[in-house]
PDB file of C-alpha atoms and ligand atoms in Angstrom:
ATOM      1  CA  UNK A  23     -33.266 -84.713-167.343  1.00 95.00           C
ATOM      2  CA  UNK A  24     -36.756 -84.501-169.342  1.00 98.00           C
ATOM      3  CA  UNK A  25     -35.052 -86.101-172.625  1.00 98.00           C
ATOM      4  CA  UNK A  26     -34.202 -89.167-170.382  1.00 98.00           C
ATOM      5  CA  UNK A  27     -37.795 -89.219-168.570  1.00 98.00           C
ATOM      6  CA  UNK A  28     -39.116 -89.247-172.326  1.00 98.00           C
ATOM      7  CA  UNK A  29     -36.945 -92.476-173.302  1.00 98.00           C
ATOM      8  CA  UNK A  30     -38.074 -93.854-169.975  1.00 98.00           C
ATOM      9  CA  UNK A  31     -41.697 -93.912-170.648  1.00 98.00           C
ATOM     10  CA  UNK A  32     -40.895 -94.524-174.650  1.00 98.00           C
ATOM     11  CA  UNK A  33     -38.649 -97.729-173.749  1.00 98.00           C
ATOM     12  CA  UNK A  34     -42.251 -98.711-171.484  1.00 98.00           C
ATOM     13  CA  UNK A  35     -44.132 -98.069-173.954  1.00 98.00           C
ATOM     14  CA  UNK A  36     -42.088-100.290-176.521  1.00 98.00           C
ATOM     15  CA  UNK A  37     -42.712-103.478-173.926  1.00 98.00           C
ATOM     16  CA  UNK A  38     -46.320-102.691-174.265  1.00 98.00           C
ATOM     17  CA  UNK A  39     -45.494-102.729-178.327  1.00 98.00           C
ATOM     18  CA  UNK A  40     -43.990-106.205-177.766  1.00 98.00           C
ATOM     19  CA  UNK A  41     -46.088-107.744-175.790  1.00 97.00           C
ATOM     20  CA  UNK A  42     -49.098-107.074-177.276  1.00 95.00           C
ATOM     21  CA  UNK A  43     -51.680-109.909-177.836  1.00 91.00           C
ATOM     22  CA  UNK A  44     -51.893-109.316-181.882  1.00 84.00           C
ATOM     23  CA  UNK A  45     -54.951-111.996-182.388  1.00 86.00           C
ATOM     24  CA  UNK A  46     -56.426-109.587-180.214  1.00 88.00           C
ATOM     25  CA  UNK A  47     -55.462-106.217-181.144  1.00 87.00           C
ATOM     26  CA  UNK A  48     -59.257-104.954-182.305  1.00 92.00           C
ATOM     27  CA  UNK A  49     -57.985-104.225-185.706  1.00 94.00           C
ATOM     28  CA  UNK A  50     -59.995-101.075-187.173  1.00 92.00           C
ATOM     29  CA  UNK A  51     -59.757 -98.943-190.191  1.00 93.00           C
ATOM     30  CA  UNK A  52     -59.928 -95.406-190.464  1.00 87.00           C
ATOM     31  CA  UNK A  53     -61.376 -93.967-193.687  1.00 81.00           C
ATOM     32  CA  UNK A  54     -59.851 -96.289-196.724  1.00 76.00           C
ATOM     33  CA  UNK A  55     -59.555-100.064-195.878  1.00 77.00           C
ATOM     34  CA  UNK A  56     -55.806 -99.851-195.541  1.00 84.00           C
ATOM     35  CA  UNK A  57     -55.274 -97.234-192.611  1.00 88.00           C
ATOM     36  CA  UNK A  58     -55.590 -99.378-189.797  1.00 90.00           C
ATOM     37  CA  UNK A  59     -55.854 -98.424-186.066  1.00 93.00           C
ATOM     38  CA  UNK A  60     -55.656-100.961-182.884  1.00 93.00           C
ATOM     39  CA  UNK A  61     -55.474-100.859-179.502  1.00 95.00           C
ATOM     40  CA  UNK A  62     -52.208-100.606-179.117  1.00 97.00           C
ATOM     41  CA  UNK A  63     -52.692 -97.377-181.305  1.00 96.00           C
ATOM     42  CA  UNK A  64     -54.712 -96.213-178.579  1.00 96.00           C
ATOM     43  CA  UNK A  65     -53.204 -97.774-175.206  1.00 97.00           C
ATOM     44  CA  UNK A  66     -49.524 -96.288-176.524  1.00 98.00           C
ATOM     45  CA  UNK A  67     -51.092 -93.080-176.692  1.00 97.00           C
ATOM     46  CA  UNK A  68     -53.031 -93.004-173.366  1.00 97.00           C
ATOM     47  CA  UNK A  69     -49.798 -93.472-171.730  1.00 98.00           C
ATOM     48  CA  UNK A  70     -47.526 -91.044-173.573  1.00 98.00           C
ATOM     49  CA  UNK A  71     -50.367 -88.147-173.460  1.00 98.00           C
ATOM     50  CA  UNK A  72     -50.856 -88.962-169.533  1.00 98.00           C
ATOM     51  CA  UNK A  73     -47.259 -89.508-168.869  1.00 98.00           C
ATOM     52  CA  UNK A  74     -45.852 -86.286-171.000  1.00 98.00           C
ATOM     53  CA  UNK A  75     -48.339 -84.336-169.112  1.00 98.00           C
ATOM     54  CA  UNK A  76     -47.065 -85.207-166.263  1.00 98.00           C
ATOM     55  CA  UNK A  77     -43.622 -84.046-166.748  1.00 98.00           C
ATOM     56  CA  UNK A  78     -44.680 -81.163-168.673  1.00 98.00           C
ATOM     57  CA  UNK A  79     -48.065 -79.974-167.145  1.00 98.00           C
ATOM     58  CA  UNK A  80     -48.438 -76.769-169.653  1.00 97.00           C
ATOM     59  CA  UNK A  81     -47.485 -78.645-172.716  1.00 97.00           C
ATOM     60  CA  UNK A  82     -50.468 -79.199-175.748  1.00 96.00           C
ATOM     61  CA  UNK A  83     -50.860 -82.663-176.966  1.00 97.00           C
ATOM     62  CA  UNK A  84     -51.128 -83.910-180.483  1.00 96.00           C
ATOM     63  CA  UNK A  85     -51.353 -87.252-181.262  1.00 95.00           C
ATOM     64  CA  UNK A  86     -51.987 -89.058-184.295  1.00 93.00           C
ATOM     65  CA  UNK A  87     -55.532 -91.171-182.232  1.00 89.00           C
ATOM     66  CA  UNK A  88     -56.824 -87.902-180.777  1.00 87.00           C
ATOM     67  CA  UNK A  89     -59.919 -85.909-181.940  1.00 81.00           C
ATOM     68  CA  UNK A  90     -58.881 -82.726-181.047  1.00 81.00           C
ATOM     69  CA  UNK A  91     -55.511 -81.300-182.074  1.00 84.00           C
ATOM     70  CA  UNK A  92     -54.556 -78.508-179.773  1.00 83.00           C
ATOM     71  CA  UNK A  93     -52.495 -75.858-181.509  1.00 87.00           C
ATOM     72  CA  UNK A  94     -48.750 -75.873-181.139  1.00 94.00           C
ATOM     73  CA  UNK A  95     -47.810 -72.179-182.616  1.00 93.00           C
ATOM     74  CA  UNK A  96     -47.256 -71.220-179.020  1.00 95.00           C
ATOM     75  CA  UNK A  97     -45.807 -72.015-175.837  1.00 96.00           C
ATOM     76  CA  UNK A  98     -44.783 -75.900-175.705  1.00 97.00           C
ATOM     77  CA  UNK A  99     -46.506 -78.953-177.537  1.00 97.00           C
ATOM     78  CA  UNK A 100     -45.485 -82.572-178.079  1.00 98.00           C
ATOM     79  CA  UNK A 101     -46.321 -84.487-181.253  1.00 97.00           C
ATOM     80  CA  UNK A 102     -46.784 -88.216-180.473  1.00 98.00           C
ATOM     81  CA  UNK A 103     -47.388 -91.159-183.190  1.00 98.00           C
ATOM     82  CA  UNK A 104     -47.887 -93.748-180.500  1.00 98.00           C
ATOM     83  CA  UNK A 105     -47.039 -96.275-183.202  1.00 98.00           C
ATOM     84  CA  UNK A 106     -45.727 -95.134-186.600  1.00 98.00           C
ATOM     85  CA  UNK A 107     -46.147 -98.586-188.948  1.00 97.00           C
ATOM     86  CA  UNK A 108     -49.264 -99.533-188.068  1.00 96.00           C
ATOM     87  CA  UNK A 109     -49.587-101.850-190.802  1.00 96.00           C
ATOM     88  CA  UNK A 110     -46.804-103.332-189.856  1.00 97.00           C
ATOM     89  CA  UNK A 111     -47.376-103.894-186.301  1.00 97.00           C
ATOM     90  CA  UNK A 112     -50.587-105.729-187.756  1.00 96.00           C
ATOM     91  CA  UNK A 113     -48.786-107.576-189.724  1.00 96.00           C
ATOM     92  CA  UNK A 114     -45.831-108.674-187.602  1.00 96.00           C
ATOM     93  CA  UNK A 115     -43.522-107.280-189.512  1.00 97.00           C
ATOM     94  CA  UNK A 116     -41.703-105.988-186.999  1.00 98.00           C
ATOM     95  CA  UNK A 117     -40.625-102.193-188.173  1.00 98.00           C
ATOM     96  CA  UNK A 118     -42.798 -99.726-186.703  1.00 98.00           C
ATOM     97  CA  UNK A 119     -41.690 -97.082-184.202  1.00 98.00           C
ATOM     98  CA  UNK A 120     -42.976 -94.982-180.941  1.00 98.00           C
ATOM     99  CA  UNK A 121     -42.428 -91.466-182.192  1.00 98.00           C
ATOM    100  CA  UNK A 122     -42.514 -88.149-179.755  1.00 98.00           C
ATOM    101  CA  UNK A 123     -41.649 -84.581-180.233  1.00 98.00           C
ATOM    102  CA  UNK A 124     -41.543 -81.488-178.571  1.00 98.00           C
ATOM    103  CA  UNK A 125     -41.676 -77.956-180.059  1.00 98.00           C
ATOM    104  CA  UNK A 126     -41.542 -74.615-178.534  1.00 98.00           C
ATOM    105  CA  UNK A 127     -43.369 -71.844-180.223  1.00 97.00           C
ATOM    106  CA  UNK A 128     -43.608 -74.249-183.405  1.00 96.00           C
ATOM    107  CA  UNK A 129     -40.086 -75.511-183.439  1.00 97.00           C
ATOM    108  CA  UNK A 130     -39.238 -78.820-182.567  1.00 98.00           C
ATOM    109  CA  UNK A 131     -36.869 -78.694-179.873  1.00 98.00           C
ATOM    110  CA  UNK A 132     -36.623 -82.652-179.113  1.00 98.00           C
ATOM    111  CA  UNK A 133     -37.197 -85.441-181.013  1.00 99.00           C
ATOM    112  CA  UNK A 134     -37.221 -88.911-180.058  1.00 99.00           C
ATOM    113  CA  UNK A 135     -37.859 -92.369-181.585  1.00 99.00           C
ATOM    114  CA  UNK A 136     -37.933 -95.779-180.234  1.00 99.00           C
ATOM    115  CA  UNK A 137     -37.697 -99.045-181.872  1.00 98.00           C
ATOM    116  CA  UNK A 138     -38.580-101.886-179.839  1.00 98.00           C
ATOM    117  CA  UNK A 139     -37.581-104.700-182.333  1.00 98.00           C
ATOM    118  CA  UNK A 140     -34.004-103.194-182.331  1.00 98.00           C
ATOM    119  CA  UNK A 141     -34.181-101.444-179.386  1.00 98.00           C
ATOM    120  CA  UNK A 142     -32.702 -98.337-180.679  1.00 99.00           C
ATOM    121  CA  UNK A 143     -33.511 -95.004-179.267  1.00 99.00           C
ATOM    122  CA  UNK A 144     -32.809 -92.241-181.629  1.00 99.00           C
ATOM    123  CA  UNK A 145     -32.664 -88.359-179.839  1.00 99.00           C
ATOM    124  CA  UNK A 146     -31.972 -85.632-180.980  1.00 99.00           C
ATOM    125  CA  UNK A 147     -32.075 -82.035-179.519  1.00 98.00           C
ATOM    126  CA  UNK A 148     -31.928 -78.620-181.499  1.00 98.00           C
ATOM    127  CA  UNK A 149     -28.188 -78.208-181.602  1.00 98.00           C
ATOM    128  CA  UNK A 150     -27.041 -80.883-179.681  1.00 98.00           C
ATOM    129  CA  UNK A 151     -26.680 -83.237-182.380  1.00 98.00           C
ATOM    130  CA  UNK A 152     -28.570 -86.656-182.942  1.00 99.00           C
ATOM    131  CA  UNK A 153     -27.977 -89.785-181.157  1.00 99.00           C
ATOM    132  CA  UNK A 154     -28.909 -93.695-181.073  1.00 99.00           C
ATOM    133  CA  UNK A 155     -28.566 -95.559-178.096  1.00 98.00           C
ATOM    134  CA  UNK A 156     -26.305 -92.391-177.035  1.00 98.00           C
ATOM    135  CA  UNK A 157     -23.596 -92.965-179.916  1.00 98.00           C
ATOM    136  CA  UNK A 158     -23.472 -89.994-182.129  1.00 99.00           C
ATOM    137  CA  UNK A 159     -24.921 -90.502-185.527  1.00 99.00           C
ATOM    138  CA  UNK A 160     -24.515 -88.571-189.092  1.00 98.00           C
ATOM    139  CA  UNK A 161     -25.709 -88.814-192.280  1.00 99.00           C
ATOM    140  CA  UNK A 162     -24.061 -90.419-195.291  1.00 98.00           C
ATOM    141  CA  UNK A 163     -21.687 -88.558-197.119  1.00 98.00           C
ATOM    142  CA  UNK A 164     -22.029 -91.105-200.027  1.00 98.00           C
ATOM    143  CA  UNK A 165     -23.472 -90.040-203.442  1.00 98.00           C
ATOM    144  CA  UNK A 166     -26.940 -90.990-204.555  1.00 98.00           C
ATOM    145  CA  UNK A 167     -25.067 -93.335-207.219  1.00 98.00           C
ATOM    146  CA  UNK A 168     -23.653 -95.688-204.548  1.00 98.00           C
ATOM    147  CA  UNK A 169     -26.724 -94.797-201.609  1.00 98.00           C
ATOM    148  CA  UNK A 170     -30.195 -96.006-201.637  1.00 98.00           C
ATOM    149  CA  UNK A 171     -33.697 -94.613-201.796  1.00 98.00           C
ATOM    150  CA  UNK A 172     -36.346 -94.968-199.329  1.00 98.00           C
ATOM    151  CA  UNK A 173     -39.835 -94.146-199.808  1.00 98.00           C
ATOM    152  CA  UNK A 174     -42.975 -94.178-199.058  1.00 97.00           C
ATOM    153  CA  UNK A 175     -46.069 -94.780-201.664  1.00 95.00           C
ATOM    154  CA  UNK A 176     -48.393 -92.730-199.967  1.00 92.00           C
ATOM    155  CA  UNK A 177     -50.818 -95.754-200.091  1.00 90.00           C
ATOM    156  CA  UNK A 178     -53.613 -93.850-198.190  1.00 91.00           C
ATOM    157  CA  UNK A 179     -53.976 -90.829-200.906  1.00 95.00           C
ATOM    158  CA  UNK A 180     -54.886 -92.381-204.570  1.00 95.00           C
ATOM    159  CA  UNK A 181     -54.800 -89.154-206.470  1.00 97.00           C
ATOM    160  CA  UNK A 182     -50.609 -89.348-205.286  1.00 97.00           C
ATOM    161  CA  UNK A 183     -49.901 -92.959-206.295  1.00 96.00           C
ATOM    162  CA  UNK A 184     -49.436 -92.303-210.055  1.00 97.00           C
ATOM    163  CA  UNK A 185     -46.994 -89.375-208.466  1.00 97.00           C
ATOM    164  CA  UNK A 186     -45.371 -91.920-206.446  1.00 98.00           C
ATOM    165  CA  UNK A 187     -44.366 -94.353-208.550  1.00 98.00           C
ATOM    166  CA  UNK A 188     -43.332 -91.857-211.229  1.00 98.00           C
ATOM    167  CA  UNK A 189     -41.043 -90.445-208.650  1.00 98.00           C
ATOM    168  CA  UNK A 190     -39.932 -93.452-207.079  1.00 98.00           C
ATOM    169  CA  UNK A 191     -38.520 -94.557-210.855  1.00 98.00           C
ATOM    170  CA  UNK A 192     -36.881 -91.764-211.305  1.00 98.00           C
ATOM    171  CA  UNK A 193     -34.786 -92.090-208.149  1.00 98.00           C
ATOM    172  CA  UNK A 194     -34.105 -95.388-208.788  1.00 98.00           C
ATOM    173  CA  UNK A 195     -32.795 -95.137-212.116  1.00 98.00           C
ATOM    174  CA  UNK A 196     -30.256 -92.764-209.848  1.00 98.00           C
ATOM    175  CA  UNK A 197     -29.566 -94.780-206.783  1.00 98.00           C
ATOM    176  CA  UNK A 198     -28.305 -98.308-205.988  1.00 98.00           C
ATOM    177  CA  UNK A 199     -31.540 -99.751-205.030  1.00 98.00           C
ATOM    178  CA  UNK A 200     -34.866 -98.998-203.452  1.00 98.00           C
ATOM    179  CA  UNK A 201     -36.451-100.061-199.824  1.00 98.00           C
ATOM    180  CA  UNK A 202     -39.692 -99.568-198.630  1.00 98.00           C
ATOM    181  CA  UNK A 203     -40.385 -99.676-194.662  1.00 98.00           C
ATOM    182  CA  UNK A 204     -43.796 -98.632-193.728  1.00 98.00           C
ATOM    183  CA  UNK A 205     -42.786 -96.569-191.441  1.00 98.00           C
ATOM    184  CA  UNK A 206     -41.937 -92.591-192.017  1.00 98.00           C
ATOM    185  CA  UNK A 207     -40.281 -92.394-188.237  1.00 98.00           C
ATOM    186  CA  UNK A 208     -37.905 -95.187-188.887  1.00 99.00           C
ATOM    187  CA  UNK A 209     -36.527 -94.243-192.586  1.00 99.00           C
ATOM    188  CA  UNK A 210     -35.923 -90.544-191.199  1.00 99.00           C
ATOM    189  CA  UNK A 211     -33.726 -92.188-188.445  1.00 99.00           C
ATOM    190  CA  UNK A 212     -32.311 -94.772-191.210  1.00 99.00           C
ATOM    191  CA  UNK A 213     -31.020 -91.631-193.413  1.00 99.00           C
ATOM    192  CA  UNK A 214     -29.649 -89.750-190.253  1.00 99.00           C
ATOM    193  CA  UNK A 215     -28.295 -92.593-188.964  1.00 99.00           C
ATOM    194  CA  UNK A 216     -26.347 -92.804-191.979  1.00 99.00           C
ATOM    195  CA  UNK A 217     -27.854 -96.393-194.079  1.00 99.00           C
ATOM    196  CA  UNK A 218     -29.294 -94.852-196.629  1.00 99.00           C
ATOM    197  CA  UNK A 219     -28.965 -91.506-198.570  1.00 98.00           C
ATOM    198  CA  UNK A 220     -32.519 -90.095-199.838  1.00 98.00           C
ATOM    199  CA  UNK A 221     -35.889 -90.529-198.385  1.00 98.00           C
ATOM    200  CA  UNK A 222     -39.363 -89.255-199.414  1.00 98.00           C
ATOM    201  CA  UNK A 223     -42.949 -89.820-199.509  1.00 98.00           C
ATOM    202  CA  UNK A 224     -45.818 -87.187-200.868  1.00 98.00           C
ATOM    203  CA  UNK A 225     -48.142 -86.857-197.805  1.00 97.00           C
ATOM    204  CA  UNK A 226     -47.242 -87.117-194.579  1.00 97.00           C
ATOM    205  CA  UNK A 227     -48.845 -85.983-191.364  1.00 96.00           C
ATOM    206  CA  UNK A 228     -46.676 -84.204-188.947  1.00 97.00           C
ATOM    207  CA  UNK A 229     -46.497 -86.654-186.292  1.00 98.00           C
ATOM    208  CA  UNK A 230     -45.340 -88.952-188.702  1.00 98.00           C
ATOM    209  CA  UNK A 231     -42.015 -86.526-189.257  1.00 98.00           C
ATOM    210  CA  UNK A 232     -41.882 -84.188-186.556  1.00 98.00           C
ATOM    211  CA  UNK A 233     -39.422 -86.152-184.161  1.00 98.00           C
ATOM    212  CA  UNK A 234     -37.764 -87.805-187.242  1.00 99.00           C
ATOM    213  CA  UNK A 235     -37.068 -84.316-189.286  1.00 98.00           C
ATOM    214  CA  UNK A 236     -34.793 -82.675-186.058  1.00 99.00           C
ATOM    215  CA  UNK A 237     -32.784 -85.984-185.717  1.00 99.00           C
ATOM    216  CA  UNK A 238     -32.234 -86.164-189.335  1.00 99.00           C
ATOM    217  CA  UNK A 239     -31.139 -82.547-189.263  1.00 98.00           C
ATOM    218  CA  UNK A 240     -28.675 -82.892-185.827  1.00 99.00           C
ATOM    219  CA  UNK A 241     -27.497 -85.562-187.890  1.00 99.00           C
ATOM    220  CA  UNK A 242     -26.313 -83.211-190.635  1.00 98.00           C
ATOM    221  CA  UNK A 243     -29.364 -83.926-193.604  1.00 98.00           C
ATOM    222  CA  UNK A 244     -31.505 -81.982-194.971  1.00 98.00           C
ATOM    223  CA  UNK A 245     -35.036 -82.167-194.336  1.00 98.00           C
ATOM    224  CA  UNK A 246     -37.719 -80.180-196.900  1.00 98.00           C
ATOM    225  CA  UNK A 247     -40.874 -80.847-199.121  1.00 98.00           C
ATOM    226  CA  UNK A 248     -40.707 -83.279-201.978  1.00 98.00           C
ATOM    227  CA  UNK A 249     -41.493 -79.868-204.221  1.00 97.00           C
ATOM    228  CA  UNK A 250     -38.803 -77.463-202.135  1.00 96.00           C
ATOM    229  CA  UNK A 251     -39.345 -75.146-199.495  1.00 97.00           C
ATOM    230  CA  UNK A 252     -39.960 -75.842-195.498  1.00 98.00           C
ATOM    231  CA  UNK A 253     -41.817 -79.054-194.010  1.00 97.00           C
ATOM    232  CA  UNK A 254     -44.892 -77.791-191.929  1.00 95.00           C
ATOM    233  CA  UNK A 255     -46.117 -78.991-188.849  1.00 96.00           C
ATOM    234  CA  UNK A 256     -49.049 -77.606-188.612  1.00 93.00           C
ATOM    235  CA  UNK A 257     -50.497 -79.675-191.233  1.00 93.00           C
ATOM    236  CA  UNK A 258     -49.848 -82.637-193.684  1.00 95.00           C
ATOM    237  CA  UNK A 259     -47.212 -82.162-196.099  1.00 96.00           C
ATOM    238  CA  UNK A 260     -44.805 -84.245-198.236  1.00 98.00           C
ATOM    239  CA  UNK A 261     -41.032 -84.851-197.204  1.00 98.00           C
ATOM    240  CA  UNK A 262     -37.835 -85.498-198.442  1.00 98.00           C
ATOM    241  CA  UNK A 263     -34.725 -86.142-196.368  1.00 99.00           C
ATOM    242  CA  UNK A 264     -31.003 -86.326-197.953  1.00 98.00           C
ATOM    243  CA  UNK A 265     -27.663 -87.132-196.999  1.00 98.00           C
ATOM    244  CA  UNK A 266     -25.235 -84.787-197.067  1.00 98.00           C
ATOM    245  CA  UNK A 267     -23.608 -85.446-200.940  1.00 98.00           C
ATOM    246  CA  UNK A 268     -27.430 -86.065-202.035  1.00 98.00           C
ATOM    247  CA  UNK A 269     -28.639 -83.328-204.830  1.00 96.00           C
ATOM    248  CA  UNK A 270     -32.620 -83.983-205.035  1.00 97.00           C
ATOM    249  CA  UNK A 271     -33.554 -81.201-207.486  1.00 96.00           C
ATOM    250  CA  UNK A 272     -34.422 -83.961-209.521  1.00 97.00           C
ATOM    251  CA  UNK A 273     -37.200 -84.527-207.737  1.00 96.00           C
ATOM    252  CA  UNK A 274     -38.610 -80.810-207.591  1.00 89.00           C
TER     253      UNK A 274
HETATM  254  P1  LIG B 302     -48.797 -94.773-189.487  1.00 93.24           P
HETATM  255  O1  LIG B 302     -48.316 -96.148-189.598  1.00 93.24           O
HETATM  256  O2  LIG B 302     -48.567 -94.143-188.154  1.00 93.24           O
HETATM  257  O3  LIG B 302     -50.244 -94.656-189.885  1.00 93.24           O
HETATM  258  C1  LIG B 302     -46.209 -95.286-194.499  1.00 93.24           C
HETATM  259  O4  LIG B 302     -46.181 -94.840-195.820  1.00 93.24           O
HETATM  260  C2  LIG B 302     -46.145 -94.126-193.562  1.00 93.24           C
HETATM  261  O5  LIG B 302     -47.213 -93.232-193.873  1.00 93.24           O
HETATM  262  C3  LIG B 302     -46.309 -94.518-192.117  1.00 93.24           C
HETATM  263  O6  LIG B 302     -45.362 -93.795-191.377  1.00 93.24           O
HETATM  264  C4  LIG B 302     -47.745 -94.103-191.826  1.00 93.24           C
HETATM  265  O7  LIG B 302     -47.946 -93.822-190.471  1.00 93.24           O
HETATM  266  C5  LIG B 302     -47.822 -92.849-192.645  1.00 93.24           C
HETATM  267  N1  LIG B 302     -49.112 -92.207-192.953  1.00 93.24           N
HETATM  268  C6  LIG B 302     -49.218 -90.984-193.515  1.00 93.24           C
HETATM  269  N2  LIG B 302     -50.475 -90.625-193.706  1.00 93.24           N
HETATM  270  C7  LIG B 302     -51.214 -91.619-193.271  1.00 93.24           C
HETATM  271  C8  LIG B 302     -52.624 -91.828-193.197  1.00 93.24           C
HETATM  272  N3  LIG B 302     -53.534 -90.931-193.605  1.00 93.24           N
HETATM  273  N4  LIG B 302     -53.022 -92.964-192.686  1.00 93.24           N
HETATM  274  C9  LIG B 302     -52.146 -93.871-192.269  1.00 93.24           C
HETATM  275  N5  LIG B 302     -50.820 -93.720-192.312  1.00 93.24           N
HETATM  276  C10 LIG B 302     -50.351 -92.608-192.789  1.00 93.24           C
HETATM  277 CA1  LIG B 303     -49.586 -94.181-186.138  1.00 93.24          CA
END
């Protein structure tokens, strides 16, 4: 089945994630001195855009190290962050994530992320449910008062920071305690797999989400813009993601 060919060449991928030489991982930055690219970034995504293409010939490609961003309003596409936590990965810190979606005519119909430090594979596919490791997961039905916030600061846009932060205290003063990550993929899977209850950061491309938003969703959350209305995957946009007792309006 193509969902299990994915994993296959994820869980490879991962082992390449693992392996990797990080004293020589050709550390670059993109734009502003903290979005870093390596690699890894790049190797990760060789594989995944050669081996997708293979099992899906007529499929677009859009990955996060790629020039050219084909369009994915029609036919079938797959959105690949070939490592989602950079930073991290840099760092060592040991929470970043291989990341992989598929839409048809703009809708994601699979969405898949691998962890390699935990080795847990989170799937989900439109209406099937969500999965890790092929155990069913769901969202928390706990209250914001007892759950916990995740977020992202959005480090890479300055003019959001202020927004951020004012945000991020607001949720706090109405959750248990805050976490922070560094990587969108992972605290998507985190709320649907139920370990936290409210998620959000203010810019986000869509590879970062687009895997992450369907398994939160097959996991019974919610999945929108910080400000209300759909997430879009055309283009960057913020995100929130909620268990299922979570009321964000606070946030709007
Ligand atoms: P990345 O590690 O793949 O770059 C951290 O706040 C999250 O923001 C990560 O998932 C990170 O993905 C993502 N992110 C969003 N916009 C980004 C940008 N312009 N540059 C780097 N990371 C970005
Ligand atoms: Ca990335």
């Amino acid at each position: 089945m193509l969902i299990e060919q994915i994993q296959q060449v994820m869980r490879d991928c991962g082992q390449l994630m693992l392996q990797a030489d990080r004293s020589r991982a050709d550390v670059e930055t993109k734009g502003r001195s903290n979005n870093l690219v390596t690699k890894y970034d790049k190797a990760v995504q060789d594989i995944l855009r050669e081996k997708l293409l293979e099992l899906v010939p007529d499929a677009h490609f859009v990955g996060e190290e790629e020039d050219v961003h084909e369009s994915i309003a029609s036919g079938k596409a797959f959105i690949v962050d070939p490592i989602d936590g950079t930073t991290n990965f840099v760092k060592d810190y040991k929470a970043s994530a291989i990341s992989v979606a598929m839409t048809q005519d703009g809708e994601v119909e699979l969405g898949l992320v691998y962890n390699p430090y935990l080795d847990e594979m989170f799937t989900a596919q439109r209406g099937k449910g969500a999965y890790c490791n092929g155990k069913p997961i769901h969202v928390s039905d706990q209250p914001l008062e007892a759950g916990l916030t995740l977020y992202g600061s959005a480090s890479y846009y300055p003019e959001l920071i202020d927004d951020s932060f004012r945000l991020l205290r607001k949720a706090f003063d109405r959750s248990m305690d805050i976490r922070r990550s560094g990587s969108a993929a992972l605290d998507l899977c985190t709320i649907a797999a139920g370990r936290a209850e409210l998620y959000f950061e203010l810019r986000l491309q869509p590879w970062d989400y687009a895997a992450g938003s369907l398994i939160v969703r097959e996991a019974g959350g919610k999945v929108s813009r910080v400000e209300g209305g759909d997430i879009d995957l055309t283009k960057a946009c913020s995100v929130l993601a909620t268990g299922s007792k979570v009321d964000a309006s606070f946030l709007h």
